[in-house]
mmCIF file of C-alpha atoms in Angstrom:
data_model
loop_
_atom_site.group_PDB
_atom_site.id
_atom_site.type_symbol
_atom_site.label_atom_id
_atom_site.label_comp_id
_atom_site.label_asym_id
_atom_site.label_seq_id
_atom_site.Cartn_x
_atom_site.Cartn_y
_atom_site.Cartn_z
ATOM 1 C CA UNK A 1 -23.367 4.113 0.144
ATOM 2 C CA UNK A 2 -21.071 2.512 -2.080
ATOM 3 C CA UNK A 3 -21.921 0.194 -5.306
ATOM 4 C CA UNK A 4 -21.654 -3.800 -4.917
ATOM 5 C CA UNK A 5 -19.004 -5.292 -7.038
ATOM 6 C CA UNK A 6 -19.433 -8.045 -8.480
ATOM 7 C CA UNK A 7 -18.437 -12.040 -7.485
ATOM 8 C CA UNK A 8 -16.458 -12.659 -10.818
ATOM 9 C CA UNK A 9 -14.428 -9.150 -10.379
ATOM 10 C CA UNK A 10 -14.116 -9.890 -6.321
ATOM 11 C CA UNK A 11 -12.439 -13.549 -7.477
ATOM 12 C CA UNK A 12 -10.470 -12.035 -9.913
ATOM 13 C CA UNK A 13 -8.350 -9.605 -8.067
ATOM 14 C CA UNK A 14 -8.252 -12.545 -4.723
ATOM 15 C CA UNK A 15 -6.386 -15.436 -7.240
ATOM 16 C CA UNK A 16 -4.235 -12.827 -8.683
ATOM 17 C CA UNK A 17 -2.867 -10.676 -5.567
ATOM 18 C CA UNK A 18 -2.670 -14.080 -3.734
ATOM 19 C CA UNK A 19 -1.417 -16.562 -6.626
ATOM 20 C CA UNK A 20 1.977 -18.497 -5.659
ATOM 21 C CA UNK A 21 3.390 -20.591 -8.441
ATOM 22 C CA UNK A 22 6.591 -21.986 -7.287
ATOM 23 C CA UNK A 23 8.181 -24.450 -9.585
ATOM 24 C CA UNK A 24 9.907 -27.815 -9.064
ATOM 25 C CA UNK A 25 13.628 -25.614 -8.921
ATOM 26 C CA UNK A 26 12.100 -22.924 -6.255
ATOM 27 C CA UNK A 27 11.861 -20.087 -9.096
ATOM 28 C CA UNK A 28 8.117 -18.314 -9.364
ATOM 29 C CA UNK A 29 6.196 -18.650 -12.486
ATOM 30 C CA UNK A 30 3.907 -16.689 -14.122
ATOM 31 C CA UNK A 31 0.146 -16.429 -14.171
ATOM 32 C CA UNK A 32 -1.844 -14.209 -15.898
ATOM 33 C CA UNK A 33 -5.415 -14.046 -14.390
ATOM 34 C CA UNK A 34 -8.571 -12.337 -15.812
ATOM 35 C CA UNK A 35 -12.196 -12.767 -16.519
ATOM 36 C CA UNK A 36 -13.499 -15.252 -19.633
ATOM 37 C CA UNK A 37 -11.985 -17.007 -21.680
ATOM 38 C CA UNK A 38 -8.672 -18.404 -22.232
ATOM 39 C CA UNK A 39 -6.553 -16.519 -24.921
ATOM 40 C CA UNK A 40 -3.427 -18.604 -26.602
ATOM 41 C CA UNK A 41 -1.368 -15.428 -26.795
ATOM 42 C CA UNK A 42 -0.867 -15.232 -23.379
ATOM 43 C CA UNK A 43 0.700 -18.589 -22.831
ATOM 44 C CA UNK A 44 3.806 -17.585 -24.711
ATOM 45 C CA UNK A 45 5.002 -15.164 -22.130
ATOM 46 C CA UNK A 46 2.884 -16.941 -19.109
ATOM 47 C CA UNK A 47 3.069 -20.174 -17.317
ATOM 48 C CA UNK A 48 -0.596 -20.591 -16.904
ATOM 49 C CA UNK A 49 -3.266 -18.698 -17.022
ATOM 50 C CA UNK A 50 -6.356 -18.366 -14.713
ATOM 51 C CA UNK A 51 -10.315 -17.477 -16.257
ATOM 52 C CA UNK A 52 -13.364 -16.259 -13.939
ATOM 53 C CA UNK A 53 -16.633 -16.735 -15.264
ATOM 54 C CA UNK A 54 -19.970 -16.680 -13.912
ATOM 55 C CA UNK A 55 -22.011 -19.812 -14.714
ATOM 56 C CA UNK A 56 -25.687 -19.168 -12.533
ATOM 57 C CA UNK A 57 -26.836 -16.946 -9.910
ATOM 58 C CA UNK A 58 -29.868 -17.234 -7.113
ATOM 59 C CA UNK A 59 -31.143 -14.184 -5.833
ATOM 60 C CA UNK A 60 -33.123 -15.232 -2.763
ATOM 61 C CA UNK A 61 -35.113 -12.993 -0.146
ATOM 62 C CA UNK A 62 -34.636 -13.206 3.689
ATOM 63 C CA UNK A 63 -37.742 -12.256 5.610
ATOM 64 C CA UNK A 64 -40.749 -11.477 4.834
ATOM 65 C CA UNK A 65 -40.441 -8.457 3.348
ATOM 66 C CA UNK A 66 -38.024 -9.010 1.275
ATOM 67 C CA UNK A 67 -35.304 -5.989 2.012
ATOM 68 C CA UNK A 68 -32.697 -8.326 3.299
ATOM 69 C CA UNK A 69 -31.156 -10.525 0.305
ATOM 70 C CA UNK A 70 -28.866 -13.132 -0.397
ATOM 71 C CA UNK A 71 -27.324 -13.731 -3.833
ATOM 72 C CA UNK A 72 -25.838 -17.257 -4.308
ATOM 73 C CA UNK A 73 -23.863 -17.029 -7.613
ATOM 74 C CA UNK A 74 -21.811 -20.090 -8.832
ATOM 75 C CA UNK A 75 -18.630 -18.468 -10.470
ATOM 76 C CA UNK A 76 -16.391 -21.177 -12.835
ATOM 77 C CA UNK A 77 -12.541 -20.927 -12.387
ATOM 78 C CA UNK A 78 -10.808 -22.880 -15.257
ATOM 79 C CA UNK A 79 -6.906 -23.312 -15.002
ATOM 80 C CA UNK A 80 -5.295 -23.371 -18.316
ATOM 81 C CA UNK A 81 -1.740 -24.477 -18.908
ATOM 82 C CA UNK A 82 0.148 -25.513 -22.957
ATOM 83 C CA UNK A 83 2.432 -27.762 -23.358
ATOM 84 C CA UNK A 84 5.471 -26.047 -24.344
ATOM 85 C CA UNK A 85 8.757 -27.833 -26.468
ATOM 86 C CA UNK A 86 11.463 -27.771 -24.260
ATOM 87 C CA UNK A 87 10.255 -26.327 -21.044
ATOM 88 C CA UNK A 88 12.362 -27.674 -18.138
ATOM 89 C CA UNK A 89 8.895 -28.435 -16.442
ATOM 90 C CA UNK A 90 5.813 -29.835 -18.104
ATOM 91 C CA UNK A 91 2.443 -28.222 -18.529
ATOM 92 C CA UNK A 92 0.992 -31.141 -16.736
ATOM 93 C CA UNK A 93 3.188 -30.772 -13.500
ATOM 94 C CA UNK A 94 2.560 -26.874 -13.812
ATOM 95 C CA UNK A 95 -1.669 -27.683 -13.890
ATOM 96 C CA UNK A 96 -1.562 -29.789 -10.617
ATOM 97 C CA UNK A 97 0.581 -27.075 -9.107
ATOM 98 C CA UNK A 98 -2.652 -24.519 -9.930
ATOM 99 C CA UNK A 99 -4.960 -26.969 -8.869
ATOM 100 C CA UNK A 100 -3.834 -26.957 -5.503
ATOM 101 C CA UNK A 101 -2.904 -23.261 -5.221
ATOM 102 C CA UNK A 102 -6.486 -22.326 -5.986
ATOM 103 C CA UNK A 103 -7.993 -24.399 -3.575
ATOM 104 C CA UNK A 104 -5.180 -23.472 -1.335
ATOM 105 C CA UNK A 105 -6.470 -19.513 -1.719
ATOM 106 C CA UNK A 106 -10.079 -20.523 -1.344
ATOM 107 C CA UNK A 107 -9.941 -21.783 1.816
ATOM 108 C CA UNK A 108 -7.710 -20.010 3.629
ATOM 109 C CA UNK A 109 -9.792 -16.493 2.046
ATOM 110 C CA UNK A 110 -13.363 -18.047 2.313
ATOM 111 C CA UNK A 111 -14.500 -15.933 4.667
ATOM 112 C CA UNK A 112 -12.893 -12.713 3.350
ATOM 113 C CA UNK A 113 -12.760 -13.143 -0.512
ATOM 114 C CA UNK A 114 -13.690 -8.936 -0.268
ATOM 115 C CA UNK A 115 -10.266 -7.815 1.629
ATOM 116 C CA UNK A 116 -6.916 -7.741 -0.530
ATOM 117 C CA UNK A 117 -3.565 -7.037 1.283
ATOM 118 C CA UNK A 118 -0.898 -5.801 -1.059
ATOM 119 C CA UNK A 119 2.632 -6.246 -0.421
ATOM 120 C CA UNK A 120 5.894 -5.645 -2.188
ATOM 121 C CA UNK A 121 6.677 -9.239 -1.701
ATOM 122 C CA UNK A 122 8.470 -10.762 -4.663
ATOM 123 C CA UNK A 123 8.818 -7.288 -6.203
ATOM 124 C CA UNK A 124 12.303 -5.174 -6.862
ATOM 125 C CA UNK A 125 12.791 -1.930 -9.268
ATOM 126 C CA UNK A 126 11.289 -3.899 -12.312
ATOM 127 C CA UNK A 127 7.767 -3.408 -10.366
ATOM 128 C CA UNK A 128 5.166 -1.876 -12.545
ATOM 129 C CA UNK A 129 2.735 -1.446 -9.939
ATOM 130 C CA UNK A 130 3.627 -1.112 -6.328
ATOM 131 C CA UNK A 131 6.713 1.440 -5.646
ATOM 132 C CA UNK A 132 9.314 2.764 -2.871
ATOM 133 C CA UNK A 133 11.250 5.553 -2.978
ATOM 134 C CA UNK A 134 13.518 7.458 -0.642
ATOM 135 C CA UNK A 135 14.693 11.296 0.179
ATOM 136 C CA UNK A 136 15.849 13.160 2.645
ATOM 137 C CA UNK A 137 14.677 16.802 2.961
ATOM 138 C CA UNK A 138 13.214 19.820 5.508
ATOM 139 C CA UNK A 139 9.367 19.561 4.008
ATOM 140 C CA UNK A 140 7.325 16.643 3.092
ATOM 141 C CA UNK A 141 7.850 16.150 -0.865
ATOM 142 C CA UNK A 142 4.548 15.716 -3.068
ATOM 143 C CA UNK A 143 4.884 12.141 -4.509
ATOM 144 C CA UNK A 144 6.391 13.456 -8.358
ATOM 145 C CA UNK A 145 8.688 15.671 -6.625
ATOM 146 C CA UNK A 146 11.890 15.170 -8.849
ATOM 147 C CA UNK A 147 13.403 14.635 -5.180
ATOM 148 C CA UNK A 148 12.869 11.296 -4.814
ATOM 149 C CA UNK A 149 14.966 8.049 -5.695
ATOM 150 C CA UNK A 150 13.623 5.013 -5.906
ATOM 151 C CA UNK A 151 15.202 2.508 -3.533
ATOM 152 C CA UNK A 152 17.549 -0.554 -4.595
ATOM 153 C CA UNK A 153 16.661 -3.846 -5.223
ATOM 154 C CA UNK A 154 18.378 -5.200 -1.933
ATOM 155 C CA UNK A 155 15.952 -2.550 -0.211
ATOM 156 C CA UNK A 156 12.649 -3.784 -1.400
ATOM 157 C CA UNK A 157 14.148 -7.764 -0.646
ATOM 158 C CA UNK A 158 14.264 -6.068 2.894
ATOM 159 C CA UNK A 159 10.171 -4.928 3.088
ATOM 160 C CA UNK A 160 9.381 -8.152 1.418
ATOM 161 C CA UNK A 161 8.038 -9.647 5.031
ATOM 162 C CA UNK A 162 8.179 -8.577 8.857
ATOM 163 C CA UNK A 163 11.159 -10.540 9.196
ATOM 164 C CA UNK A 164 13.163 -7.765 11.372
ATOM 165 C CA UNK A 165 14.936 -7.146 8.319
ATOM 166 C CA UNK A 166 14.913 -3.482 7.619
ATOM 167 C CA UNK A 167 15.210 -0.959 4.720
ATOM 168 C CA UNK A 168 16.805 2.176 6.013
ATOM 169 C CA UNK A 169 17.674 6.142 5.090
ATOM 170 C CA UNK A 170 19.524 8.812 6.712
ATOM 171 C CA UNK A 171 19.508 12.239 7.024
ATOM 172 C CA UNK A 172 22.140 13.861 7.885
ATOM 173 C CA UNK A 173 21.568 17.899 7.661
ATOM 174 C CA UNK A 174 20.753 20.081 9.959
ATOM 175 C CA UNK A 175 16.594 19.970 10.194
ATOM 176 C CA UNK A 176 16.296 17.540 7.264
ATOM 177 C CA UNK A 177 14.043 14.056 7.892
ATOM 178 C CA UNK A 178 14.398 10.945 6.441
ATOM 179 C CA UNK A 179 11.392 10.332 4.089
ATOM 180 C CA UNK A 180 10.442 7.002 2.207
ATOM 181 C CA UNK A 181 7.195 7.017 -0.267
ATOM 182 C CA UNK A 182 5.614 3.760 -1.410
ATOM 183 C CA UNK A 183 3.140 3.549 -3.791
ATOM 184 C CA UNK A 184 0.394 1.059 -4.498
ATOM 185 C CA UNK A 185 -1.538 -0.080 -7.490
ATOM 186 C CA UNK A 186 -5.232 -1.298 -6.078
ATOM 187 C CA UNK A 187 -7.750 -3.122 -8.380
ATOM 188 C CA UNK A 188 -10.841 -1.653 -7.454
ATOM 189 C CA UNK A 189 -12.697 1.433 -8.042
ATOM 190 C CA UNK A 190 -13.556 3.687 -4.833
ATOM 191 C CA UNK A 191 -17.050 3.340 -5.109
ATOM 192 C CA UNK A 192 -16.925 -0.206 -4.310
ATOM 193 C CA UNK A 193 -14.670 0.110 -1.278
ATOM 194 C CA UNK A 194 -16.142 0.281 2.358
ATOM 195 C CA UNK A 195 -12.445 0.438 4.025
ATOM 196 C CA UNK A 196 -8.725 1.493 2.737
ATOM 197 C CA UNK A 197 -5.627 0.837 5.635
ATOM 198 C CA UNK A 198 -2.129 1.550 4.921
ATOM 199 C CA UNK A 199 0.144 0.568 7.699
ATOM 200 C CA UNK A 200 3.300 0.745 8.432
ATOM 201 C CA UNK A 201 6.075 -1.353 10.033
ATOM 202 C CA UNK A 202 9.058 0.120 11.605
ATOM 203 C CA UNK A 203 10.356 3.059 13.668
ATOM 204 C CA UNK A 204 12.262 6.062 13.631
ATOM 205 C CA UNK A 205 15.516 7.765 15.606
ATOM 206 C CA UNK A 206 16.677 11.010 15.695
ATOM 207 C CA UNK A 207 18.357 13.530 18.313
ATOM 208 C CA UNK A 208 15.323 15.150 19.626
ATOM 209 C CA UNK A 209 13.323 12.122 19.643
ATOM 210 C CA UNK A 210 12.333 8.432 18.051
ATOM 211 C CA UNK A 211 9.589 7.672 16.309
ATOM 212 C CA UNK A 212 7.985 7.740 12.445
ATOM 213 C CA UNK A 213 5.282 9.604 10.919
ATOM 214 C CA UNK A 214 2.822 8.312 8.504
ATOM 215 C CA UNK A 215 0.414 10.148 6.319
ATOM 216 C CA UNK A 216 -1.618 9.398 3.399
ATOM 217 C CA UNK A 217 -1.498 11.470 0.238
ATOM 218 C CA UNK A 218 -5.395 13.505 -1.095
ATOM 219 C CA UNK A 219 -4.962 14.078 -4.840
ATOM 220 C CA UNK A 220 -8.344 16.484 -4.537
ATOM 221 C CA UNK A 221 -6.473 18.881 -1.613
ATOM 222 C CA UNK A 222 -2.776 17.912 -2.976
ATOM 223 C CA UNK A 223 -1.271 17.886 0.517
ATOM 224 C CA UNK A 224 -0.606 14.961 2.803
ATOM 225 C CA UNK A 225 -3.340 14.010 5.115
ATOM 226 C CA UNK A 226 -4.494 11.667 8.527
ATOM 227 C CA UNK A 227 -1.023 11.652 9.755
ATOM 228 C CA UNK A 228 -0.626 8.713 12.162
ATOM 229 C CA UNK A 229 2.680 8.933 14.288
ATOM 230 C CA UNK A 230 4.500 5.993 16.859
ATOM 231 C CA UNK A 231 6.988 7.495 19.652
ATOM 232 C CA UNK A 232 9.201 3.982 19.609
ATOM 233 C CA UNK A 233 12.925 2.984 18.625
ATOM 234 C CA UNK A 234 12.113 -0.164 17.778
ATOM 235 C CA UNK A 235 9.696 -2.081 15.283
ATOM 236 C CA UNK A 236 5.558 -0.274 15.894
ATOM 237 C CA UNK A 237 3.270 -0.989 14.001
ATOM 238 C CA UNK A 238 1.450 2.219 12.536
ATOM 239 C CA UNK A 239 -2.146 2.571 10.533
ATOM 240 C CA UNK A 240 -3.895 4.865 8.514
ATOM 241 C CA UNK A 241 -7.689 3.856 8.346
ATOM 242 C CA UNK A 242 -10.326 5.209 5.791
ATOM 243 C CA UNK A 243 -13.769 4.974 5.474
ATOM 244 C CA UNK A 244 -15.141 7.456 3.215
ATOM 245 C CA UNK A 245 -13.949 9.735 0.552
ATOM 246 C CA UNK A 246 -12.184 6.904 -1.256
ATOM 247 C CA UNK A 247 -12.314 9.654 -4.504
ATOM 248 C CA UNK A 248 -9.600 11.810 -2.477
ATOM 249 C CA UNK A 249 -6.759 9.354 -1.959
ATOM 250 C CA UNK A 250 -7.221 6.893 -4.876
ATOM 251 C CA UNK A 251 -6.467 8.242 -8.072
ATOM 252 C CA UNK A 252 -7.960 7.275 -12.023
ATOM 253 C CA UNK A 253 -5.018 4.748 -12.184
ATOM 254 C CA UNK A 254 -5.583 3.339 -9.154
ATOM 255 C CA UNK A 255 -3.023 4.602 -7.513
ATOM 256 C CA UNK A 256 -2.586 5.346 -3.395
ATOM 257 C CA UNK A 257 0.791 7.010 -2.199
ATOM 258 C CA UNK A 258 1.875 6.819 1.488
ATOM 259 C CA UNK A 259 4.437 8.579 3.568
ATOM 260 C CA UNK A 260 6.973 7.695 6.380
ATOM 261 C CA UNK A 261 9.154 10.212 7.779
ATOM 262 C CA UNK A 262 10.955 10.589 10.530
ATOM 263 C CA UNK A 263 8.963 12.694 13.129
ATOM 264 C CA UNK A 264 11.811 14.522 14.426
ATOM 265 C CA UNK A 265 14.839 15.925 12.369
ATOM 266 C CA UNK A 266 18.492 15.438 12.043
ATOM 267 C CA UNK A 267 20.260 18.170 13.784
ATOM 268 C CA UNK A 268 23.422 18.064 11.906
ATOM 269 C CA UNK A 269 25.846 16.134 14.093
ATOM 270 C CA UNK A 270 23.372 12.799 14.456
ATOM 271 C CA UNK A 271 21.480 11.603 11.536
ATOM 272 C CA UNK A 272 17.614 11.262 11.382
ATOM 273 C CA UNK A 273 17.129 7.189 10.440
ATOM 274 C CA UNK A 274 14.134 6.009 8.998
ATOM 275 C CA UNK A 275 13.602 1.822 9.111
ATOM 276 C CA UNK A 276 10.912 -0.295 7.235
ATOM 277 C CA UNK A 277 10.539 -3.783 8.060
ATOM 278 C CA UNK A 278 7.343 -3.925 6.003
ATOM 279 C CA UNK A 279 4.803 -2.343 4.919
ATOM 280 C CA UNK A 280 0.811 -3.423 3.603
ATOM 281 C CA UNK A 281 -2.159 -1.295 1.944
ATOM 282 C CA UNK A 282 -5.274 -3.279 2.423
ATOM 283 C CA UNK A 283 -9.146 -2.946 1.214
ATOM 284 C CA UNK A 284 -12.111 -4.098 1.447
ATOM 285 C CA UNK A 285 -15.199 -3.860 -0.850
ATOM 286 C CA UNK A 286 -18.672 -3.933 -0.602
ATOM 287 C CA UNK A 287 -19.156 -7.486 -2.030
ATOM 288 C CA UNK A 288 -19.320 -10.896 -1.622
ATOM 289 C CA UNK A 289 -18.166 -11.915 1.739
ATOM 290 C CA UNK A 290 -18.078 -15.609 1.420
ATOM 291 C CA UNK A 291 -16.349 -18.145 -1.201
ATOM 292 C CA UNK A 292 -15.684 -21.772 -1.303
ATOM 293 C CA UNK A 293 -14.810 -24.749 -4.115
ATOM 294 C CA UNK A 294 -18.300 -26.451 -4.942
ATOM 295 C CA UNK A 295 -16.357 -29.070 -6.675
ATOM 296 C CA UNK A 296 -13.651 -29.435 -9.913
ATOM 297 C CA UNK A 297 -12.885 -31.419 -12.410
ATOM 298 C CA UNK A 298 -9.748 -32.084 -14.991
ATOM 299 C CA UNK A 299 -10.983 -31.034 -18.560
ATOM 300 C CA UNK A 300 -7.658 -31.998 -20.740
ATOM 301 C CA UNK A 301 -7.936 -30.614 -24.649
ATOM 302 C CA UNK A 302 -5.276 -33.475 -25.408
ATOM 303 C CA UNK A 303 -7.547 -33.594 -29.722
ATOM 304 C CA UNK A 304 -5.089 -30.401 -30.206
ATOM 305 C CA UNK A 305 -1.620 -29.875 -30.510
ATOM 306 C CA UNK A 306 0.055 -28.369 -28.390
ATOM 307 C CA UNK A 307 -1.881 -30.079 -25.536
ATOM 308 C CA UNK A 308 -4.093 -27.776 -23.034
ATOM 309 C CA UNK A 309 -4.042 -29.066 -19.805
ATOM 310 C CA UNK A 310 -6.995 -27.235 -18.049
ATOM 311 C CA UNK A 311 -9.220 -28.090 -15.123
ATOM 312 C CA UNK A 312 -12.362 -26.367 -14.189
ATOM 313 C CA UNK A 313 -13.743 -25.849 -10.543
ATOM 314 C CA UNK A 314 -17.343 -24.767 -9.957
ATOM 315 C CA UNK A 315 -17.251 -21.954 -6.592
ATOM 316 C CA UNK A 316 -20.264 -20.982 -4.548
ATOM 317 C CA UNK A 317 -20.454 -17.302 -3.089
ATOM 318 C CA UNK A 318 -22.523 -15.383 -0.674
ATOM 319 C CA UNK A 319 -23.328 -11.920 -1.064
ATOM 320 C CA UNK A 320 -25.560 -9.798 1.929
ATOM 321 C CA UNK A 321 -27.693 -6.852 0.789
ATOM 322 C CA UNK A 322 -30.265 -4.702 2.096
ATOM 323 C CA UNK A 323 -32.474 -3.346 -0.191
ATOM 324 C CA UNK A 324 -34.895 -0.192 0.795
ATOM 325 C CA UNK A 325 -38.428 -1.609 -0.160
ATOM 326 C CA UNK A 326 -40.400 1.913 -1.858
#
């Protein structure tokens, strides 16, 4: 049975893998996002920063016996932006922005606050998290084999979206595959997950057949596991579902590698051709499973110099348990 994480950790990790600050001249800014309170430092290198706090909980019983509950808790999300000397766009202009994109990711993720979908969207080789790398070999390299290369930065433009797109690699020696590894950085610990998917976008070609190969790598074995394969020479869609033994494929750093591969090899005269339109690892915790803005409010520090330009919103979440009664 896996542990229930908590509303203000759930929120966290929704505003930050879904936060989309675009500025008045189309670049992305910056937002650092973490749990109470608002720290000064981090405006110097951030555009705004984001704090979750939790400011009441209910804990109320369904039934009469009281093993089915329902916690209410009323989390606080305060947006915090500084007026910066000459900044092509103000802090006030960058605060509305927030406002909106917070209550733009609370109601399109109401009723799923607990899944998080990461992408490599708006990531290249500067990426300290998510990953991709490419090889081409006759055996399935472990993900720190010295064999791989990490792709280019037009490559990971090209897995940004399913856009048709595609990041490719060849193989072109007799009984070598085209391989590509990604790897992704969750933010949550496998006792809190009920569900882990990795899929896959694309297809494979080579002489002896089409089609890709996807596995899923188990630090405790070593080896690459719950291979899921397509047949296609064209886009497929491909997933690796898990539902237990998070321990296996998610490692202390939070790390989860997956493999595509061509299923069948070159054979020397035609190359073995790996695409990747996109690709997504998704999870889901045991948690709350409901979110939504109570209300807000602007809270302006304008008494200080530089000005903070913050607003507060006040969140309502839902979180189902059942509790054995002894």
């Amino acid at each position: 049975m896996p542990n229930v994480e908590d509303s203000v950790t759930t929120l966290v990790r929704l505003l930050d893998n879904n936060m989309r600050l675009v500025k008045d001249d189309g670049s992305m800014g910056s937002v650092y996002v973490s749990k109470e309170w608002f720290d000064r430092d981090f405006m110097k290198t951030y555009d705004a920063q984001v704090t979750v706090g939790l400011s009441g909980s209910i804990d109320r019983k369904i039934g009469f016996s009281g093993s089915k509950r329902l916690t209410v808790d009323s989390p606080r999300v305060n947006v915090w932006v500084v007026e910066k000397s000459g900044s092509v766009q103000s802090a006030r202009r960058i605060r509305d922005k927030m406002r909106q994109e917070i209550k733009r990711i609370i109601r399109e993720k109401r009723t799923k606050p607990n899944i998080t979908e990461y992408t490599f969207w708006n990531l290249g080789t500067n990426s300290t998290t998510h990953k991709a790398y490419e090889a081409t070999s006759d055996s399935e390299y472990d993900p720190e084999d010295a064999g791989w290369s990490e792709i280019e930065g037009v490559g990971y433009n090209k897995i940004w979206y399913s856009d048709d797109d595609r990041h490719s690699n060849s193989a072109d020696v007799n009984l070598e595959y085209a391989l590509l590894l990604f790897r992704f950085k969750i933010a949550a610990k496998p006792d809190v997950l009920t569900k882990l998917e990795l899929t896959f976008e694309g297809y494979g070609t080579a002489p002896s057949g089409n089609g890709a190969t996807i596995k899923v790598w188990n630090f405790t074995s070593e080896s690459w596991e719950n291979a899921e394969s397509g047949t296609e020479g064209t886009d497929e869609t491909i997933t690796i579902s898990l539902t237990s033994d998070f321990a296996d494929f998610v490692d202390a750093d939070g790390y989860v590698y997956l493999l595509a591969r061509t299923t069948n090899p070159s054979d020397g005269s035609t190359p073995a051709v790996i695409y990747c339109d996109y690709v997504e690892c998704s999870i889901t915790v045991q948690g709350i499973t409901y979110v939504d803005v109570v209300s807000h409010r602007d809270n302006d520090q304008v008494d200080v110099k530089p000005i903070i330009w913050r607003t507060e919103f006040l969140l309502k979440t839902w979180l189902f348990e059942t509790v054995p009664v002894t």
